[in-house]
Tab-separated table of C-alpha atoms in Angstrom:
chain	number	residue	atom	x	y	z
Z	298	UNK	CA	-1.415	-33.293	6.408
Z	299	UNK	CA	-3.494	-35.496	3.945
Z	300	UNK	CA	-7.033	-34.585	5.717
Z	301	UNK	CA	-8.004	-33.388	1.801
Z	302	UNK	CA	-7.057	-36.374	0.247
Z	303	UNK	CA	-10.764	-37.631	0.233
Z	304	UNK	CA	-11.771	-34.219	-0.373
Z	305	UNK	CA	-10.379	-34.317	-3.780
Z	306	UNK	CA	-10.839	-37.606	-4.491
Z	307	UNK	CA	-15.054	-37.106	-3.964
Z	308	UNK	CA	-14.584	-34.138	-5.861
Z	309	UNK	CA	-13.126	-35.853	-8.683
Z	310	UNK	CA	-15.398	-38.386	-8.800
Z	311	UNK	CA	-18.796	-36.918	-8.373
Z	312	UNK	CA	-18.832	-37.968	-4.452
Z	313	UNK	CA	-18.571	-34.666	-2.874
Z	314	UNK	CA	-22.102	-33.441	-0.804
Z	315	UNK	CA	-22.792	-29.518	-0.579
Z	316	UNK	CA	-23.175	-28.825	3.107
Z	317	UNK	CA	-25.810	-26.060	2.508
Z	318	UNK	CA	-28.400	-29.408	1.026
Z	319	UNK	CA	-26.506	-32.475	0.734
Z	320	UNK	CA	-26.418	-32.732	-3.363
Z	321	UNK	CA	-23.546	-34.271	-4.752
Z	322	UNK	CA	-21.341	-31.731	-6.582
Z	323	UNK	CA	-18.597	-32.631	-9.523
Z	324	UNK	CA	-16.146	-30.657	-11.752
Z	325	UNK	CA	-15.098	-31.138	-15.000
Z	326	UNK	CA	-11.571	-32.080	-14.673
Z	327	UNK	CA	-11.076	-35.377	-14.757
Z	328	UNK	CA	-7.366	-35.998	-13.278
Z	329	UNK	CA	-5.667	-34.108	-10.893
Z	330	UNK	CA	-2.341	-35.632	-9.764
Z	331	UNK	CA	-0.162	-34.446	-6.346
Z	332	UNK	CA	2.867	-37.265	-6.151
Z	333	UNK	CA	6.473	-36.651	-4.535
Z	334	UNK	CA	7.387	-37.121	-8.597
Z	335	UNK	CA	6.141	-37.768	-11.907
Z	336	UNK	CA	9.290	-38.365	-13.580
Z	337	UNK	CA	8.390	-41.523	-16.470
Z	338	UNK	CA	4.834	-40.907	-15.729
Z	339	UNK	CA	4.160	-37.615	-17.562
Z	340	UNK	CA	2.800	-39.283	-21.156
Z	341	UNK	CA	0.886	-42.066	-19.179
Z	342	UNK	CA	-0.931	-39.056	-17.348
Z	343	UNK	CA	-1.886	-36.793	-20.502
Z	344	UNK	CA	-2.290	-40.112	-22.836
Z	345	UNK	CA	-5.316	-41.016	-20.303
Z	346	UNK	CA	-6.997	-37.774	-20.932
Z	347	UNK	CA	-7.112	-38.397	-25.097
Z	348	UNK	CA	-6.766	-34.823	-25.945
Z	349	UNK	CA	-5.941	-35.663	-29.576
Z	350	UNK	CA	-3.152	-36.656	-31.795
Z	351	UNK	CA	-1.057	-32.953	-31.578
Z	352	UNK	CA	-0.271	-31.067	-28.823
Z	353	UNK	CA	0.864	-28.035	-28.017
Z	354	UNK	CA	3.193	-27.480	-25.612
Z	355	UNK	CA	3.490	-24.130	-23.794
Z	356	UNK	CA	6.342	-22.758	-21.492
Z	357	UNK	CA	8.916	-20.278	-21.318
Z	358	UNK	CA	12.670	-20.479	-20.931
Z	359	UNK	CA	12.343	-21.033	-17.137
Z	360	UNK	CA	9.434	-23.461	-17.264
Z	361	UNK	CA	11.056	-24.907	-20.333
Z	362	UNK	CA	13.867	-25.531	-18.413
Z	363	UNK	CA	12.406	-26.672	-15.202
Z	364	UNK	CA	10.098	-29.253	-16.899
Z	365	UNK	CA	9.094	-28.496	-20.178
Z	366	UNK	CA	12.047	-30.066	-21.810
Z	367	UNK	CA	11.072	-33.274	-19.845
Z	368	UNK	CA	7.203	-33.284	-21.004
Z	369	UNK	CA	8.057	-32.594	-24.235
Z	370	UNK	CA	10.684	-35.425	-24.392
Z	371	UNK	CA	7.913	-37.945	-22.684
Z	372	UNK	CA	5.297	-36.549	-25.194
Z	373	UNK	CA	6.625	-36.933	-27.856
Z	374	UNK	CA	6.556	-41.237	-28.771
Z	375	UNK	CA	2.746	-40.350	-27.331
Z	376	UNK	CA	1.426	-37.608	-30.092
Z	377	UNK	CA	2.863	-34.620	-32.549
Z	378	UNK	CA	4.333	-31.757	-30.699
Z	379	UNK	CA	4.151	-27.942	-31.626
Z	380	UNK	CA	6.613	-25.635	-29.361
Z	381	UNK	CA	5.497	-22.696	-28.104
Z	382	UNK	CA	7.875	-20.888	-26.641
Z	383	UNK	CA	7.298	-17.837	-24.983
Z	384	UNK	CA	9.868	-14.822	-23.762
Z	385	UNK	CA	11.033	-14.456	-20.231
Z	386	UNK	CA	8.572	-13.176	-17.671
Z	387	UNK	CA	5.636	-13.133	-20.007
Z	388	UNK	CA	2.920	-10.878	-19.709
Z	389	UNK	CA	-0.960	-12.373	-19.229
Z	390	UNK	CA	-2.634	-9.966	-21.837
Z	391	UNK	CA	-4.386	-10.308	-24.685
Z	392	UNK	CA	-1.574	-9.660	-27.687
Z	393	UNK	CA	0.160	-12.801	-25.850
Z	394	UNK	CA	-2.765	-14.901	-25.267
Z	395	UNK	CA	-3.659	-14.542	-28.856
Z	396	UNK	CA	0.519	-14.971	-29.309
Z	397	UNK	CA	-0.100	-18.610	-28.104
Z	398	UNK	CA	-3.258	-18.871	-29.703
Z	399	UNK	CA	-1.559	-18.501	-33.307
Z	400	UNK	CA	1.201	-21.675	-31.539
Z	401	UNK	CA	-1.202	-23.666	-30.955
Z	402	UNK	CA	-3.343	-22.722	-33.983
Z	403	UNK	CA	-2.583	-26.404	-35.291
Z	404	UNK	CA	-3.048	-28.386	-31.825
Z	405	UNK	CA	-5.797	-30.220	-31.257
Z	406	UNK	CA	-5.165	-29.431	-27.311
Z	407	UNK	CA	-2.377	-27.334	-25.162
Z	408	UNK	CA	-0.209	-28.429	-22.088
Z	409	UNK	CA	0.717	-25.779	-19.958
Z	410	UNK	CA	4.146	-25.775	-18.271
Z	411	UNK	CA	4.292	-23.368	-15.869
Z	412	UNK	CA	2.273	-21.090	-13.195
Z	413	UNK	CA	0.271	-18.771	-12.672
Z	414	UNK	CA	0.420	-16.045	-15.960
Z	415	UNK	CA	1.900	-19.693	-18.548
Z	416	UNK	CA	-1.863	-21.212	-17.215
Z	417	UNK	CA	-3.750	-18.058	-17.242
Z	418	UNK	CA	-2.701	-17.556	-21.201
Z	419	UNK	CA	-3.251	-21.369	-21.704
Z	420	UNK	CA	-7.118	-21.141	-20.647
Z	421	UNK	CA	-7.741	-18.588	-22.356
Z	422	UNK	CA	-6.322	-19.832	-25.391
Z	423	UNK	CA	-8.135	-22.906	-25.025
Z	424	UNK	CA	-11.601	-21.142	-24.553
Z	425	UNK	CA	-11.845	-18.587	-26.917
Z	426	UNK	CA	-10.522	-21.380	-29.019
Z	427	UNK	CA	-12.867	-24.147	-27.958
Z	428	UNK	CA	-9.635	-26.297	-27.076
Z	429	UNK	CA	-8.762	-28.905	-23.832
Z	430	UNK	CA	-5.750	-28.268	-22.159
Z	431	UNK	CA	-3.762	-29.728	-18.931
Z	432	UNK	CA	-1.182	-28.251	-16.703
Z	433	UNK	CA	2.040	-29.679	-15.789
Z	434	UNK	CA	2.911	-26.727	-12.347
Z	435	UNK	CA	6.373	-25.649	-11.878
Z	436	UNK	CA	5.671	-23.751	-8.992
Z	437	UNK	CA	2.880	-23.548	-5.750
Z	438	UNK	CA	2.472	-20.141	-6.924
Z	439	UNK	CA	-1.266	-19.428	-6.815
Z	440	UNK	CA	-4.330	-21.019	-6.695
Z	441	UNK	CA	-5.617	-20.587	-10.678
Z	442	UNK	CA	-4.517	-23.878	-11.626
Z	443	UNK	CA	-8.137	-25.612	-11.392
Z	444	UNK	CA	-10.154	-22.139	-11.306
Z	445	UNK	CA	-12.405	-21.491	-14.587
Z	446	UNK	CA	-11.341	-17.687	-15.162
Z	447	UNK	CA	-7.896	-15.841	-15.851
Z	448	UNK	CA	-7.037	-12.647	-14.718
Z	449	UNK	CA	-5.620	-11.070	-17.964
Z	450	UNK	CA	-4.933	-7.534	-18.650
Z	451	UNK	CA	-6.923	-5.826	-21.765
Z	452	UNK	CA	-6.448	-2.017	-22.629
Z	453	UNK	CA	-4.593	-1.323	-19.696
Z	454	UNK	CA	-7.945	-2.971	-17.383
Z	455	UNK	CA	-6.849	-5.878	-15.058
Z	456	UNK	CA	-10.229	-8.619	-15.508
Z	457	UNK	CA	-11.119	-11.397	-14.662
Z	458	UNK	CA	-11.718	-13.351	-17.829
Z	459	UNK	CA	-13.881	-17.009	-18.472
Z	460	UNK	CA	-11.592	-19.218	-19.501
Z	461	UNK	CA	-11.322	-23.223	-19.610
Z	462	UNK	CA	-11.785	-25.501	-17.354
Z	463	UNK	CA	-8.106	-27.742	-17.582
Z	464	UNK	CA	-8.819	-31.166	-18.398
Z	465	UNK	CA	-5.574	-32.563	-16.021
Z	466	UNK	CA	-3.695	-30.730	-13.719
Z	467	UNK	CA	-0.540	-32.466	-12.654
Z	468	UNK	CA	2.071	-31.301	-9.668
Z	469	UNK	CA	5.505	-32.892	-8.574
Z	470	UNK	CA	5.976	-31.521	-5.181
Z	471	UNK	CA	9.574	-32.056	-5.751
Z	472	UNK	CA	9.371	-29.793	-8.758
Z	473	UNK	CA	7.711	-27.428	-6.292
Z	474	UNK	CA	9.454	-27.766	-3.207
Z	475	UNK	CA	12.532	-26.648	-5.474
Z	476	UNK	CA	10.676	-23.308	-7.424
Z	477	UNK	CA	12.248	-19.909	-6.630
Z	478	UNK	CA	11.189	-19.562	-2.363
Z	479	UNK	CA	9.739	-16.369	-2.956
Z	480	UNK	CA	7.190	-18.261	-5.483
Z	481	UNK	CA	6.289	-20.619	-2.901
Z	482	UNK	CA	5.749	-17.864	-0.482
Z	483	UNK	CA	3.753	-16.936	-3.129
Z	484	UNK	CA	1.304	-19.302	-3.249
Z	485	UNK	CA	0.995	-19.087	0.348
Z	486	UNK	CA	0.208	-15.588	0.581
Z	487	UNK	CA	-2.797	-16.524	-2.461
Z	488	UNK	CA	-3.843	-18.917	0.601
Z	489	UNK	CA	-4.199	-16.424	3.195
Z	490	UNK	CA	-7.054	-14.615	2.307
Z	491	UNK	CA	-9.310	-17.043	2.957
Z	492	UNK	CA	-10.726	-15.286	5.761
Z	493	UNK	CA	-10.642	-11.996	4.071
Z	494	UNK	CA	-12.467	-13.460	0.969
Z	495	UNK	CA	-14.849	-15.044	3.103
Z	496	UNK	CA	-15.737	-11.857	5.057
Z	497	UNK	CA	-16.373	-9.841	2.013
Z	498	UNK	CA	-18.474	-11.970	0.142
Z	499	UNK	CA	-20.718	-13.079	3.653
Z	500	UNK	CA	-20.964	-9.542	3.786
Z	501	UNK	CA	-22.467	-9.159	0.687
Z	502	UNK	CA	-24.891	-11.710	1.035
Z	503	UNK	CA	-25.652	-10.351	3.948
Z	504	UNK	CA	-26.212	-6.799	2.992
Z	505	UNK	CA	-27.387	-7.409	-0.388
Z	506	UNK	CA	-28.563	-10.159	-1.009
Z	507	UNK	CA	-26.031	-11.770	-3.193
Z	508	UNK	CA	-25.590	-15.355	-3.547
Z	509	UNK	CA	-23.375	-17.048	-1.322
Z	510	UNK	CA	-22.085	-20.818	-1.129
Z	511	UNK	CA	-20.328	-22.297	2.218
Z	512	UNK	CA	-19.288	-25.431	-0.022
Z	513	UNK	CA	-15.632	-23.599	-1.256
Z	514	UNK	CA	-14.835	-23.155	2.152
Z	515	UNK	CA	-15.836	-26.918	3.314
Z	516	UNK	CA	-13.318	-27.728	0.843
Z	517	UNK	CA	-10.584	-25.870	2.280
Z	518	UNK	CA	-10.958	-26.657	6.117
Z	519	UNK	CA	-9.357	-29.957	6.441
Z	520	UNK	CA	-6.133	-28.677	5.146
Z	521	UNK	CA	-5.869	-25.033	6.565
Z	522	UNK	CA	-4.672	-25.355	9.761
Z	523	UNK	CA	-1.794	-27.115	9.910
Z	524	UNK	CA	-0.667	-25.395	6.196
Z	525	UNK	CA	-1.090	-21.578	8.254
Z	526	UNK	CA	1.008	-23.699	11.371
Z	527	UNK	CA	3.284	-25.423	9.404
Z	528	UNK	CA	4.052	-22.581	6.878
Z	529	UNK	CA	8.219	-22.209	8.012
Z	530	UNK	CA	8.193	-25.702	6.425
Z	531	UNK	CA	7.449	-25.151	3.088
Z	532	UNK	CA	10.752	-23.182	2.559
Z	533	UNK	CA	12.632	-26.210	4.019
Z	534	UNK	CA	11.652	-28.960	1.533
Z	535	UNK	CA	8.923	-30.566	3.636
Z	536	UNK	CA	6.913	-32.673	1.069
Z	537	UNK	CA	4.156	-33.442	3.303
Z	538	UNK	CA	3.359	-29.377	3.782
Z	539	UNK	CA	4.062	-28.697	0.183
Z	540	UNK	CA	1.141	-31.302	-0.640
Z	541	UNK	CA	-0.841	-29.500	1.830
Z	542	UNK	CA	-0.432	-26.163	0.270
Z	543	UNK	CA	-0.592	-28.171	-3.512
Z	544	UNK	CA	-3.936	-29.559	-1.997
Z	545	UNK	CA	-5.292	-25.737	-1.081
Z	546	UNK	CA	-4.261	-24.195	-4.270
Z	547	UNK	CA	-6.320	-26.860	-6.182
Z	548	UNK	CA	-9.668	-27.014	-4.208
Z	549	UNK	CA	-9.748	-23.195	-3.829
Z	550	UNK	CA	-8.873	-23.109	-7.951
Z	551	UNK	CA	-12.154	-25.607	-7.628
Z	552	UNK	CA	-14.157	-23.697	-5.165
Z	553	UNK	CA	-14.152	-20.577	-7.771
Z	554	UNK	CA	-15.498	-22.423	-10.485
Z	555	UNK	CA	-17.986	-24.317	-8.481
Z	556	UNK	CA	-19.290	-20.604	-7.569
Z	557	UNK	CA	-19.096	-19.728	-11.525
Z	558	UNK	CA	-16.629	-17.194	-10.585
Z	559	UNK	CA	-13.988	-15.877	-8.236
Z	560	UNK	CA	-16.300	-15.086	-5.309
Z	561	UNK	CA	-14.867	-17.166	-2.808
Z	562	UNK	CA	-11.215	-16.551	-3.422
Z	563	UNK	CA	-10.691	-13.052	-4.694
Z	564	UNK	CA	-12.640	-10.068	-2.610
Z	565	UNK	CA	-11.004	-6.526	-1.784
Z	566	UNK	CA	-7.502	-7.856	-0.995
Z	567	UNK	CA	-7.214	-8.880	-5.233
Z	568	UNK	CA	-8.944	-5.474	-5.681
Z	569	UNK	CA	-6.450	-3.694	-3.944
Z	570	UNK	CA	-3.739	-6.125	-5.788
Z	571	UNK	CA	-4.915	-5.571	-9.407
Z	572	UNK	CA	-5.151	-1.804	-8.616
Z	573	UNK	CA	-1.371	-2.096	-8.229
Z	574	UNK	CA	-0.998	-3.882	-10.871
Z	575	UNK	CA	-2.994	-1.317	-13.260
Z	576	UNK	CA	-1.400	1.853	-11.609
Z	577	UNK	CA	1.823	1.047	-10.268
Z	578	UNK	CA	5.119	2.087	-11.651
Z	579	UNK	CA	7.242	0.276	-14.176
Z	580	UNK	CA	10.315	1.114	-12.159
Z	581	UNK	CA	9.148	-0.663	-8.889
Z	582	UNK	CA	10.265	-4.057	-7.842
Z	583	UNK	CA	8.598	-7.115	-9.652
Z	584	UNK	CA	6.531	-8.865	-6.606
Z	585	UNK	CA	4.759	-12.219	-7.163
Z	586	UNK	CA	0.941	-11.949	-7.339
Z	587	UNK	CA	0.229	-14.179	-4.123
Z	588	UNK	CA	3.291	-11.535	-2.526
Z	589	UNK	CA	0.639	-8.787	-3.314
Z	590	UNK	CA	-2.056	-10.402	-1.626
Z	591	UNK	CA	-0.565	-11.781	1.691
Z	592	UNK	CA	0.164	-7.709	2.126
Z	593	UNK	CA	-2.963	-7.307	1.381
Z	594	UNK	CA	-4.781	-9.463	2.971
Z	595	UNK	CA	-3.263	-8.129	5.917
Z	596	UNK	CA	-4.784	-4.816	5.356
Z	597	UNK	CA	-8.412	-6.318	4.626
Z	598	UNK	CA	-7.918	-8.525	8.092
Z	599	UNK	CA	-7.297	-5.109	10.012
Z	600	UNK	CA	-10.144	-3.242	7.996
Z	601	UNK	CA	-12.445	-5.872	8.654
Z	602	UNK	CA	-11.957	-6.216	12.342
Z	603	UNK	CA	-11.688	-2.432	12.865
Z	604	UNK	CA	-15.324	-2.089	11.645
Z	605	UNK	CA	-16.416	-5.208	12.906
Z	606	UNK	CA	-15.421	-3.813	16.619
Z	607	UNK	CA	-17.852	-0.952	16.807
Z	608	UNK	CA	-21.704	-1.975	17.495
Z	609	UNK	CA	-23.071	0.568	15.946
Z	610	UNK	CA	-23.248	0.111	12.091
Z	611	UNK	CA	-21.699	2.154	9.959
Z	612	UNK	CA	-23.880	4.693	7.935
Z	613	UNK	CA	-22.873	5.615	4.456
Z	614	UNK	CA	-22.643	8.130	1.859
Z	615	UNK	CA	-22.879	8.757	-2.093
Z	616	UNK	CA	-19.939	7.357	-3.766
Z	617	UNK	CA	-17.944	9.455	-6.352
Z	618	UNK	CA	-19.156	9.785	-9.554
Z	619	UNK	CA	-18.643	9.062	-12.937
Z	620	UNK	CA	-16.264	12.807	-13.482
Z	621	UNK	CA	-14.293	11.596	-9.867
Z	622	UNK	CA	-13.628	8.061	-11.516
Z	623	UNK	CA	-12.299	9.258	-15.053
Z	624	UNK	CA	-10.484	12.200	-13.081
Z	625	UNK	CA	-8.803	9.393	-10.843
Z	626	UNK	CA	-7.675	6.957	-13.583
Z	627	UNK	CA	-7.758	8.515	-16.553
Z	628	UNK	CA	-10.410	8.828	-19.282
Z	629	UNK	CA	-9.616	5.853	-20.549
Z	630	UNK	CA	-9.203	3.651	-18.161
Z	631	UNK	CA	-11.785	5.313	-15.708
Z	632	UNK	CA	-14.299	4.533	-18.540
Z	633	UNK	CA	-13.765	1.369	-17.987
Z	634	UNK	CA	-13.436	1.495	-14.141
Z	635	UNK	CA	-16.591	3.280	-14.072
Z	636	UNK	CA	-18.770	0.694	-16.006
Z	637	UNK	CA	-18.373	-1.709	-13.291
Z	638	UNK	CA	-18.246	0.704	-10.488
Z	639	UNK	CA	-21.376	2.326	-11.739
Z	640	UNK	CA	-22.923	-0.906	-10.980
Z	641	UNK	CA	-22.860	-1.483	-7.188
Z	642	UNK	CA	-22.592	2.666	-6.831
Z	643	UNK	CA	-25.347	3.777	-3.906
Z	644	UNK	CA	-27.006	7.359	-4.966
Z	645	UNK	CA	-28.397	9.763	-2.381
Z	646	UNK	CA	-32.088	8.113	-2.549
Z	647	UNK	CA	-30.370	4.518	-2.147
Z	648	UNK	CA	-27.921	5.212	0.296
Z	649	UNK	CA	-30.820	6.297	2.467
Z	650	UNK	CA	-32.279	3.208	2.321
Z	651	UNK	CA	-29.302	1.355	2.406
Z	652	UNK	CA	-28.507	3.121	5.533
Z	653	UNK	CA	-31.771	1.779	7.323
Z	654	UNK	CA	-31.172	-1.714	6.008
Z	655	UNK	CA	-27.470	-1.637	7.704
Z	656	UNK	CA	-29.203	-0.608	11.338
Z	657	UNK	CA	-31.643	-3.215	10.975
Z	658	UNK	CA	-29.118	-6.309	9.782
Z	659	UNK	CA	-25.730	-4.682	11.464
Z	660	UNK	CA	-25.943	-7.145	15.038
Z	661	UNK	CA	-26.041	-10.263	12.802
Z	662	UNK	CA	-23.723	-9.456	10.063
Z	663	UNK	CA	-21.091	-8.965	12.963
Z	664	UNK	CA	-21.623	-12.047	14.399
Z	665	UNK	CA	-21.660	-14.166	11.088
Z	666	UNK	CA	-18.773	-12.509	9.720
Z	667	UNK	CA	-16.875	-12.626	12.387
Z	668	UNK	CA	-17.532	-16.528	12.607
Z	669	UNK	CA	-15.459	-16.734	9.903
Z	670	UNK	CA	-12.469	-14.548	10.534
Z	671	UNK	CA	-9.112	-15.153	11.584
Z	672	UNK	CA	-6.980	-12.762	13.661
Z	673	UNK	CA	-4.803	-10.334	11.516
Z	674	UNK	CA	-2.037	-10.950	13.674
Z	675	UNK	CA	-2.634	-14.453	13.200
Z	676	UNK	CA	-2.300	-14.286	9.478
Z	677	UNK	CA	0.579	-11.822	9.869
Z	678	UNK	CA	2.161	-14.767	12.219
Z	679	UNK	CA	2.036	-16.941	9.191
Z	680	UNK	CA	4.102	-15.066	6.853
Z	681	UNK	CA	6.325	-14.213	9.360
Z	682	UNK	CA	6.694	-17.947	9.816
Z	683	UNK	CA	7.298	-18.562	6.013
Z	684	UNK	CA	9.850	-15.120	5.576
Z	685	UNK	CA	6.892	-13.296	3.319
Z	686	UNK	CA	6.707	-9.572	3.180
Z	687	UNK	CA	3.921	-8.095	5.439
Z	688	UNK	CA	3.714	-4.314	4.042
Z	689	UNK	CA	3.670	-2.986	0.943
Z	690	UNK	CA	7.106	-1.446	1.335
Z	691	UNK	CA	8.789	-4.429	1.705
Z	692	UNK	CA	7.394	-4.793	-1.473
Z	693	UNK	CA	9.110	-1.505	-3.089
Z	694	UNK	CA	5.334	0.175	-2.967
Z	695	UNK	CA	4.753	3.731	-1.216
Z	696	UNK	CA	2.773	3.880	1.775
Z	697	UNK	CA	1.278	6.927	0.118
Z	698	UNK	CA	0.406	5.157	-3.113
Z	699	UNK	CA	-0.458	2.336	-1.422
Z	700	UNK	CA	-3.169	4.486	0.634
Z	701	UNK	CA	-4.171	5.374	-2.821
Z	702	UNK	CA	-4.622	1.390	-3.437
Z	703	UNK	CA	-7.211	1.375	-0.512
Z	704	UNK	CA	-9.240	4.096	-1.276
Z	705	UNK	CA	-9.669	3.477	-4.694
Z	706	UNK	CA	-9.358	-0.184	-5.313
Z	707	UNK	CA	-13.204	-1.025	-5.340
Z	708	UNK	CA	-13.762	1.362	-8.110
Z	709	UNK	CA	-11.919	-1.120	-10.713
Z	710	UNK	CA	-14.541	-3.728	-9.986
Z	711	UNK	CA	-18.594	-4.317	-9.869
Z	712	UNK	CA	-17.553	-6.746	-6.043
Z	713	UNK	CA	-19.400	-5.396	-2.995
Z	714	UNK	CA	-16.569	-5.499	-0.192
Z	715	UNK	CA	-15.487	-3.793	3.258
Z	716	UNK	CA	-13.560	-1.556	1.036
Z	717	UNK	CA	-16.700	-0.066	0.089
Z	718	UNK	CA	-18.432	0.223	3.145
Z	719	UNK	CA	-15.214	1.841	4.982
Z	720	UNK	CA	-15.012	4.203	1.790
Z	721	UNK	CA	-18.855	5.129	1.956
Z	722	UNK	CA	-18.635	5.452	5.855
Z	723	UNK	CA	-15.831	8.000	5.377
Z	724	UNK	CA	-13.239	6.002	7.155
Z	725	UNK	CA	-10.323	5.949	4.423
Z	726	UNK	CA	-10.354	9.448	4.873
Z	727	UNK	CA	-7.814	9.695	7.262
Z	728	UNK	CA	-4.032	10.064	6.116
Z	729	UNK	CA	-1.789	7.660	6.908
Z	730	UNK	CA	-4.254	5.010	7.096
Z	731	UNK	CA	-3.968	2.495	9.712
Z	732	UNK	CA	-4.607	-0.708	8.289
């Protein structure tokens, strides 16, 4: 499985060719490291980066113990250390981003030990404080680690947030092959909406006009494959398929900030994820973010094929407005929901013409969507394979609330998906839904 070994490496270095014109395409990080272990290495890696004479060094009790002990023991004949320490289970919100902000207030750079919510807080941090950082990964957890936004929580509103850009990003697969199984199942479930992030954002483009790139995908295609095959593996120690799904996590993180956003990687299955994550009860189950989406994903993957089946395009109607949004989610919160909503909202004059426009384009955006589909039951087959939950009960989540999730999901966000053309064309109406 090392057919994106040259993939990264032409990234890294400024080699890499868009397929859409043949330019040459780069990103800002300068190391990214995938080895079977970087035990004795760790201050030779972040030393080569010269991010500055004090460092501060981010994990929590978990990641501390994991590896942050072991950085900070390597780091510190290399540069002056400050220890920031955060609780158990930390929460990627604003009070604690500016919590490690005031740690690192000293630091002339931060080292993330951890995941996904340790590297969202770190690159943060680092931007609104004009600060480098690198990442040392404890787990295969999701596929932020390279991306150049954070999805942090701010009055209650899950966002996705600019953030930095990590300088190094550094994974021991043996680090990773040992994280909790349900973390690495994780990070394959934040893999298998490809497809479904793919199909949402085509059909934008398509329908819209929106700007679309093939390039994050191109990235992606050499590893894909035998990863979705091979997924059973991962829980049994394989190296070679960890690296593989190390390798996917990084060049999607890089596909997103080559697209100056999440386009490519986060469509109406993260809608329907972060709508959870706003709404859902305290008393529920913790799942893993990646968890969330391999569910669904599942459900996009059904949606998408269910409207892609009929010939005839679907015709639309007026969204709800601004009192149905703040009745839905509160007035707070709907305020908020409805500033973005209110954006890619179709009113009775538009949907008419939107309407016409969907006749006219309907034949091709079948056939070039569909191009880049996989089965549903295919990507249900690989999280079988790998022991992941496939509904959102498995998860501890309703089916009725979860319904909810569907319906309502693409009000939180101004991101054209098939969740807004099967709510416009009336076909989350029914109850239970199907998908």
């Amino acid at each position: 499985m090392a057919g994106s070994d040259d993939t990264l490496e032409r990234l890294l270095t400024g080699r890499c060719r868009d397929p859409a014109d043949g330019s040459t395409v780069s990103v800002e990080t300068r190391s990214v490291v995938i080895a079977p272990t970087l035990a004795g290495i760790e201050a030779e890696l972040v030393s080569a980066l010269g991010l500055g004479r004090r460092l501060a060094v981010v994990s929590d009790p978990t990641t501390h113990a994991v590896l942050g002990e072991r950085v900070e023991r390597a780091l510190t004949g290399v540069a002056a250390l400050d220890r920031v320490r955060l609780p158990e289970h930390p929460h990627a919100d604003a009070a604690t981003v500016a919590r490690v902000r005031a740690g690192a207030a000293d630091a002339d750079a931060l080292i993330a030990v951890g995941a996904g919510t340790i590297n969202d807080l770190c690159k943060c941090a680092a931007a609104e404080d004009g600060k480098p950082y690198a990442v040392f990964g404890t787990a295969p957890s999701m596929n932020g680690y390279t991306s150049a936004n954070a999805a942090v929580t701010v009055a209650g509103h899950k966002k996705s947030l600019p953030a930095r850009v990590p300088a190094g990003v550094f994974l021991d697969l043996r680090v990773l092959a040992e994280a909790p199984p349900r973390m690495i199942r994780s990070g394959l479930g934040d893999s298998l909406c490809r497809p479904t992030a793919q199909a949402d954002w085509l059909l934008a483009h398509l329908l819209l006009e929106q700007r679309y790139r093939e390039l994050p995908f191109a990235l992606l295609a050499a590893d894909e494959d035998a990863l979705f095959e091979h997924a059973g593996e991962l829980l049994e120690g394989d190296l070679e398929v960890m690296a593989g799904l190390a390798r996917t996590l990084v060049l999607s993180g890089f596909g997103m900030t080559l697209c100056g956003g999440s386009y490519p990687a986060s469509q109406g299955e993260h809608l329907i994820s972060h709508y959870v994550d706003m709404l859902g009860a305290p008393t529920w189950p913790e799942s893993f973010h990646g968890e969330q989406i391999g569910v669904a994903t599942l459900s996009l993957a059904r949606l998408q094929e269910h409207m892609l089946e009929d010939a005839q395009a679907p015709l639309l109607r007026t969204g709800p407005d601004r009192d149905a949004v703040l009745a839905h989610f509160g007035p707070a919160l709907g305020a908020s929901c409805w500033s973005e909503f209110a954006q890619k909202r179709f009113d009775a004059e538009a949907v008419d013409a939107f309407n016409a426009l969907m006749v006219e384009r309907w034949p091709v955006v079948r056939e070039r969507v569909r191009a880049v589909m996989r089965p549903a039951a295919e990507l249900e087959g690989v999280l079988a394979r790998a022991g992941a939950p496939r509904t959102p009960q498995a998860l501890g989540w309703p089916r009725a609330f979860y319904d909810e999730a569907l319906r309502h999901a693409r009000e939180i966000r101004n991101r054209f998906t098939f969740l807004d053309l099967a709510a416009d064309a009336g076909l989350l109406d029914r109850d239970p839904l199907p998908y």
